[in-house]
C-alpha positions in Angstrom: 3.4 58.1 41.4 6.7 56.3 40.9 6.9 55.5 44.6 3.3 54.1 44.7 4.0 51.8 41.7 7.2 50.5 43.4 5.5 49.3 46.6 2.7 47.8 44.5 5.4 46.0 42.5 7.0 44.7 45.7 3.7 43.6 47.0 2.9 41.7 43.8 6.4 40.1 43.7 6.1 38.8 47.4 2.6 37.6 46.8 3.7 35.6 43.8 6.6 34.1 45.7 4.1 32.8 48.4 1.6 31.6 45.8 4.4 29.6 44.0 5.6 28.3 47.5 9.0 29.9 47.1 8.1 31.2 50.6 6.2 28.5 52.5 3.5 28.8 55.2 5.1 29.6 58.5 8.4 30.6 56.9 10.0 33.9 58.0 10.3 36.7 55.4 13.5 38.8 55.1 13.6 41.8 57.4 12.5 45.2 56.3 16.2 46.2 55.9 17.0 43.1 53.8 13.9 43.8 51.6 14.9 47.4 51.2 18.3 46.4 50.0 16.9 43.6 47.7 14.5 45.9 46.0 16.6 49.1 46.2 13.9 51.1 48.0 13.3 52.8 51.4 12.1 50.9 54.4 8.9 53.0 54.2 8.1 51.7 50.8 8.7 48.1 52.0 6.5 48.7 55.0 3.6 49.8 52.7 3.9 46.6 50.7 3.9 44.5 53.9 0.9 46.3 55.3 -1.1 45.4 52.1 -0.1 41.8 52.4 -0.9 41.7 56.1 -4.4 43.2 55.4 -5.0 40.5 52.7 -4.0 37.7 55.1 -0.9 36.6 53.3 1.5 37.4 56.2 1.5 38.1 59.9 3.9 39.8 62.2 5.2 38.5 65.6 6.4 41.3 67.9 10.2 41.1 68.2 10.5 38.1 66.0 9.7 39.2 62.4 7.1 38.7 59.7 5.9 35.3 58.5 4.1 33.7 55.6 0.5 32.9 56.8 -1.0 29.4 56.9 -3.6 30.8 54.5 -1.1 30.3 51.7 -1.2 26.6 52.3 -4.7 26.6 50.8 -4.4 29.1 48.0 -3.2 26.8 45.3 -5.3 24.0 43.9 -4.1 20.6 45.1 -6.8 18.3 43.5 -7.1 16.6 46.9 -10.4 16.1 48.6 -10.5 15.0 52.3 -13.2 12.6 53.4 -13.9 12.0 57.1 -16.2 9.2 58.2 -17.0 7.7 61.6 -16.2 4.1 60.4 -14.9 2.4 57.3 -15.7 -1.2 57.9 -19.3 -0.4 58.8 -21.8 -1.8 56.3 -22.9 1.7 55.1 -19.6 3.4 54.4 -17.8 1.3 51.8 -20.7 2.1 49.3 -20.7 5.8 50.3 -17.0 6.0 49.7 -17.5 4.3 46.3 -20.0 6.9 45.3 -17.7 9.7 46.4 -14.6 8.2 44.7 -16.4 7.7 41.4 -17.4 11.3 41.0 -14.0 12.7 42.3 -11.9 10.4 40.1 -13.9 11.4 37.0 -13.1 15.0 37.8 -9.4 14.4 38.4 -9.4 14.5 42.2 -7.8 12.2 44.8 -9.2 11.3 48.2 -7.5 11.7 51.6 -9.5 9.4 53.9 -9.7 9.8 57.7 -11.7 7.7 60.2 -12.9 9.1 63.6 -14.5 5.9 65.1 -17.3 8.4 66.1 -15.0 10.2 68.5 -15.2 14.0 68.6 -11.6 14.1 69.9 -10.4 12.2 66.8 -12.6 14.3 64.6 -10.8 17.4 65.9 -7.4 15.8 65.4 -8.3 14.9 61.8 -9.4 18.5 61.1 -6.2 19.9 62.7 -4.1 17.6 60.5 -6.0 18.4 57.3 -5.7 22.1 58.0 -1.9 21.6 57.6 -2.3 19.8 54.3 -3.2 21.0 50.8 -6.9 20.2 50.3 -9.5 21.8 48.0 -12.5 20.6 50.0 -13.9 18.2 52.6 -16.8 15.7 53.0 -17.5 14.8 56.6 -19.8 12.7 58.6 -19.9 14.4 62.0 -19.1 12.4 65.1 -21.8 12.2 67.8 -23.7 14.9 65.9 -26.5 15.1 68.5 -24.0 16.5 71.0 -22.9 20.2 70.7 -19.7 20.6 68.7 -16.8 21.9 70.9 -14.3 22.4 68.1 -16.2 25.0 66.1 -12.9 26.9 65.8 -11.6 24.3 63.4 -14.7 24.7 61.1 -14.2 28.5 61.4 -10.7 28.0 60.2 -12.0 26.0 57.2 -14.3 29.0 56.5 -11.5 31.5 56.9 -9.3 29.5 54.4 -12.3 29.3 52.1 -12.2 25.5 52.1 -15.7 24.3 51.3 -17.1 21.3 53.2 -20.2 19.1 53.0 -21.8 17.2 55.9 -23.3 13.8 55.2 -25.6 11.7 57.4 -26.1 14.5 60.0 -25.0 18.0 61.0 -24.2 19.7 64.3 -26.9 22.0 65.8 -24.7 25.0 65.4 -24.2 24.3 61.6 -27.6 23.5 60.3 -27.1 26.1 57.6 -24.0 24.5 56.2 -24.0 22.4 53.0 -25.3 18.8 53.6 -26.7 15.6 52.1 -28.9 13.9 54.6 -31.6 11.2 54.6 -35.0 12.3 55.9 -34.7 10.0 58.9 -37.8 11.2 60.6 -39.9 10.2 57.5 -38.1 6.9 57.2 -38.9 5.8 60.7 -42.4 7.1 60.4 -42.9 4.7 57.4 -41.7 1.6 59.2 -43.7 2.4 62.3 -46.8 3.2 60.3 -46.3 -0.1 58.4 -46.2 -2.1 61.7 -49.4 -0.4 62.9 -51.1 -1.2 59.6 -50.2 -4.9 60.2 -52.1 -4.8 63.5 -49.1 -4.2 65.8 -49.8 -1.5 68.2 -47.5 -2.2 71.2 -44.1 -1.2 69.8 -40.7 -1.0 71.3 -38.3 1.6 69.8 -34.5 1.2 69.9 -32.6 4.4 69.0 -29.1 5.7 69.1 -28.9 8.7 71.5 -25.7 10.5 70.4 -26.4 11.3 66.7 -29.0 13.3 64.9 -30.1 10.2 62.9 -31.2 8.5 66.1 -33.0 11.5 67.3 -34.8 12.0 64.0 -35.7 8.3 63.8 -37.2 8.4 67.3 -39.1 11.5 66.2 -40.7 9.6 63.3 -41.6 6.7 65.5 -43.4 9.1 67.9 -45.2 10.9 65.1 -46.5 7.6 63.7 -47.8 6.5 67.1 -49.6 9.8 67.6 -51.1 9.7 64.1 -52.6 6.3 65.0 -53.9 7.5 68.3 -51.4 5.3 70.3 -50.0 6.8 73.5 -46.3 7.2 73.7 -44.7 5.1 76.5 -41.1 6.1 77.4 -40.7 2.7 79.0 -40.9 1.2 75.5 -38.0 3.2 74.2 -34.4 1.8 74.5 -31.6 4.3 74.0 -28.1 3.2 73.4 -24.8 5.0 72.7 -21.8 4.5 70.3 -19.8 2.8 73.0 -22.4 0.1 73.9 -24.1 -0.3 70.5 -22.8 -3.9 70.1 -24.1 -5.2 73.4 -26.8 -3.0 75.0 -29.7 -3.5 72.4 -29.1 -7.3 72.5 -29.0 -7.6 76.3 -32.0 -5.2 76.6 -34.1 -7.2 74.2 -33.5 -10.4 76.2 -34.5 -8.5 79.3 -37.7 -7.1 77.7 -38.7 -10.6 76.5 -38.4 -11.9 80.0 -40.6 -9.0 81.2 -43.0 -9.2 78.4 -45.8 -10.4 80.7 -45.7 -7.0 82.4 -44.7 -4.8 79.5 -46.3 -6.4 76.4 -45.1 -5.6 72.9 -45.6 -7.2 69.5 -43.2 -5.2 67.4 -39.7 -3.5 67.5 -38.7 -0.4 65.5 -34.9 -0.6 65.3 -32.4 2.3 64.6 -30.8 0.3 61.8 -30.4 -3.2 60.3 -27.4 -4.0 62.6 -29.6 -3.4 65.7 -32.4 -5.4 64.2 -30.0 -8.4 63.8 -29.2 -8.1 67.5 -32.9 -8.1 68.3 -33.5 -11.2 66.1 -30.6 -13.0 67.8 -32.0 -12.3 71.3 -35.4 -13.5 70.1 -33.9 -16.7 68.7 -32.1 -17.4 72.0 -35.3 -16.8 73.9 -37.4 -19.0 71.5 -39.6 -16.1 70.3 -40.7 -16.3 66.7 -40.4 -13.5 64.2 -42.8 -12.3 62.9 -45.6 -14.4 64.4 -45.0 -13.2 68.0 -42.9 -10.1 67.5 -42.4 -8.2 64.2 -39.1 -6.4 63.7 -38.0 -3.6 61.3 -34.5 -2.2 60.4 -33.3 0.8 58.6 -30.8 1.2 55.7 -31.8 -1.7 53.4 -28.2 -3.1 53.7 -27.1 -6.5 52.5 -27.8 -7.7 56.1 -31.5 -6.9 55.7 -31.9 -9.3 52.7 -29.6 -12.1 53.8 -30.4 -12.6 57.5 -32.4 -15.6 58.6 -35.6 -13.5 58.7 -35.4 -11.0 55.8 -36.0 -7.5 57.3 -38.6 -4.9 56.5 -36.5 -1.8 56.3 -36.0 1.6 54.8 -33.9 2.4 51.8 -30.5 4.1 52.2 -29.0 4.9 48.8 -25.4 4.8 50.1 -23.6 5.1 46.8 -26.0 7.8 45.5 -25.6 9.7 48.7 -21.8 9.7 48.2 -22.1 10.8 44.6 -24.5 13.6 45.6 -22.0 14.8 48.3 -19.1 14.8 45.9 -21.1 16.6 43.2 -22.3 19.3 45.7 -18.7 19.8 46.9 -17.4 20.2 43.4 -20.1 22.8 42.8 -19.0 24.7 45.9 -15.4 24.6 44.7 -16.3 26.0 41.3 -19.1 28.4 42.3 -18.7 29.2 46.0 -21.6 31.1 47.6 -23.5 31.1 44.3 -24.6 27.5 44.8 -28.3 27.8 45.8 -29.3 24.3 46.7 -26.9 23.6 49.6 -29.0 21.4 51.9 -30.4 18.3 50.2 -32.8 15.9 52.0 -33.1 12.4 50.4 -36.6 10.9 50.5 -36.7 7.4 52.0 -38.7 4.4 50.8 -40.2 1.4 52.6 -39.0 -2.1 51.7 -41.3 -4.8 53.0 -40.1 -8.3 53.8 -40.8 -11.3 56.0 -39.9 -9.8 59.4 -43.2 -7.9 59.5 -45.3 -10.8 58.1 -45.1 -9.9 54.4 
């Protein structure tokens, strides 16, 4: 009995040293002989204590080199740090999203570690690798190019292993649809603007959508559903796909080309991926002398400041940026406090149509 209590005591003492960072992640523990001398017990007793710690994930052994404190210990103490990874910071959406996150976290005594990926999956992987070496209690992340399969699943699996909760915003990877998320119902939002254009008598509609994120795919889906509901045939020639890398030039250049070819491919409305793309469309129309909305009606998405301040105020779809950030932070704090007991882990925000001059209102 005495011997059993002794190895349990050793186990508890070593665990406490690691939890208090007296032995740091990656640091080598004393040898079995040194621990035997330190605690005044046999090597067999020390070995039993180390086996328990190894099974619990506190330590790992490297053959011929010794026993080391696991990286798991880096995440065992509460740091009051929350990491936030977004694709862009200067984008018109994200400053407000960050404000919402910051308000909730600050009120609860947390600090933000902010990382930017520029919608690069390689940069996202590097951000995750770096954060796994830091003390963080949780993570809010907008995935990069979320329509493309994630190739760094191992990093998310490490977050799961270390029991670091994370919440996706704006989109999720196909392999992680069951993970906690706060997402706009983008299919419904695009359906609303397309349906509105059709109700205004516009039946020949161009769609411009981003190909490499789930938002673009869902907005395209809503556009198609609205056409079908109105009995209008889907024409793939009237859909313009663009990517992250060419988002600042391709929609604008393509719109000019479509206007030049309008005699052969007639259209009287454009459903745009977001307000920024709608502004490119309006610029191309202005350069070509085409009037909005008399000749061609245009819709955006996000109801940003751009939508209400541009030369032709945009009909668009609401995107409650600050509220989305607040909801993401609140869900993450719930996950930190309650873990798997949190029932409502995937939240879909209902969009609303905002009608302005660009569709003839």
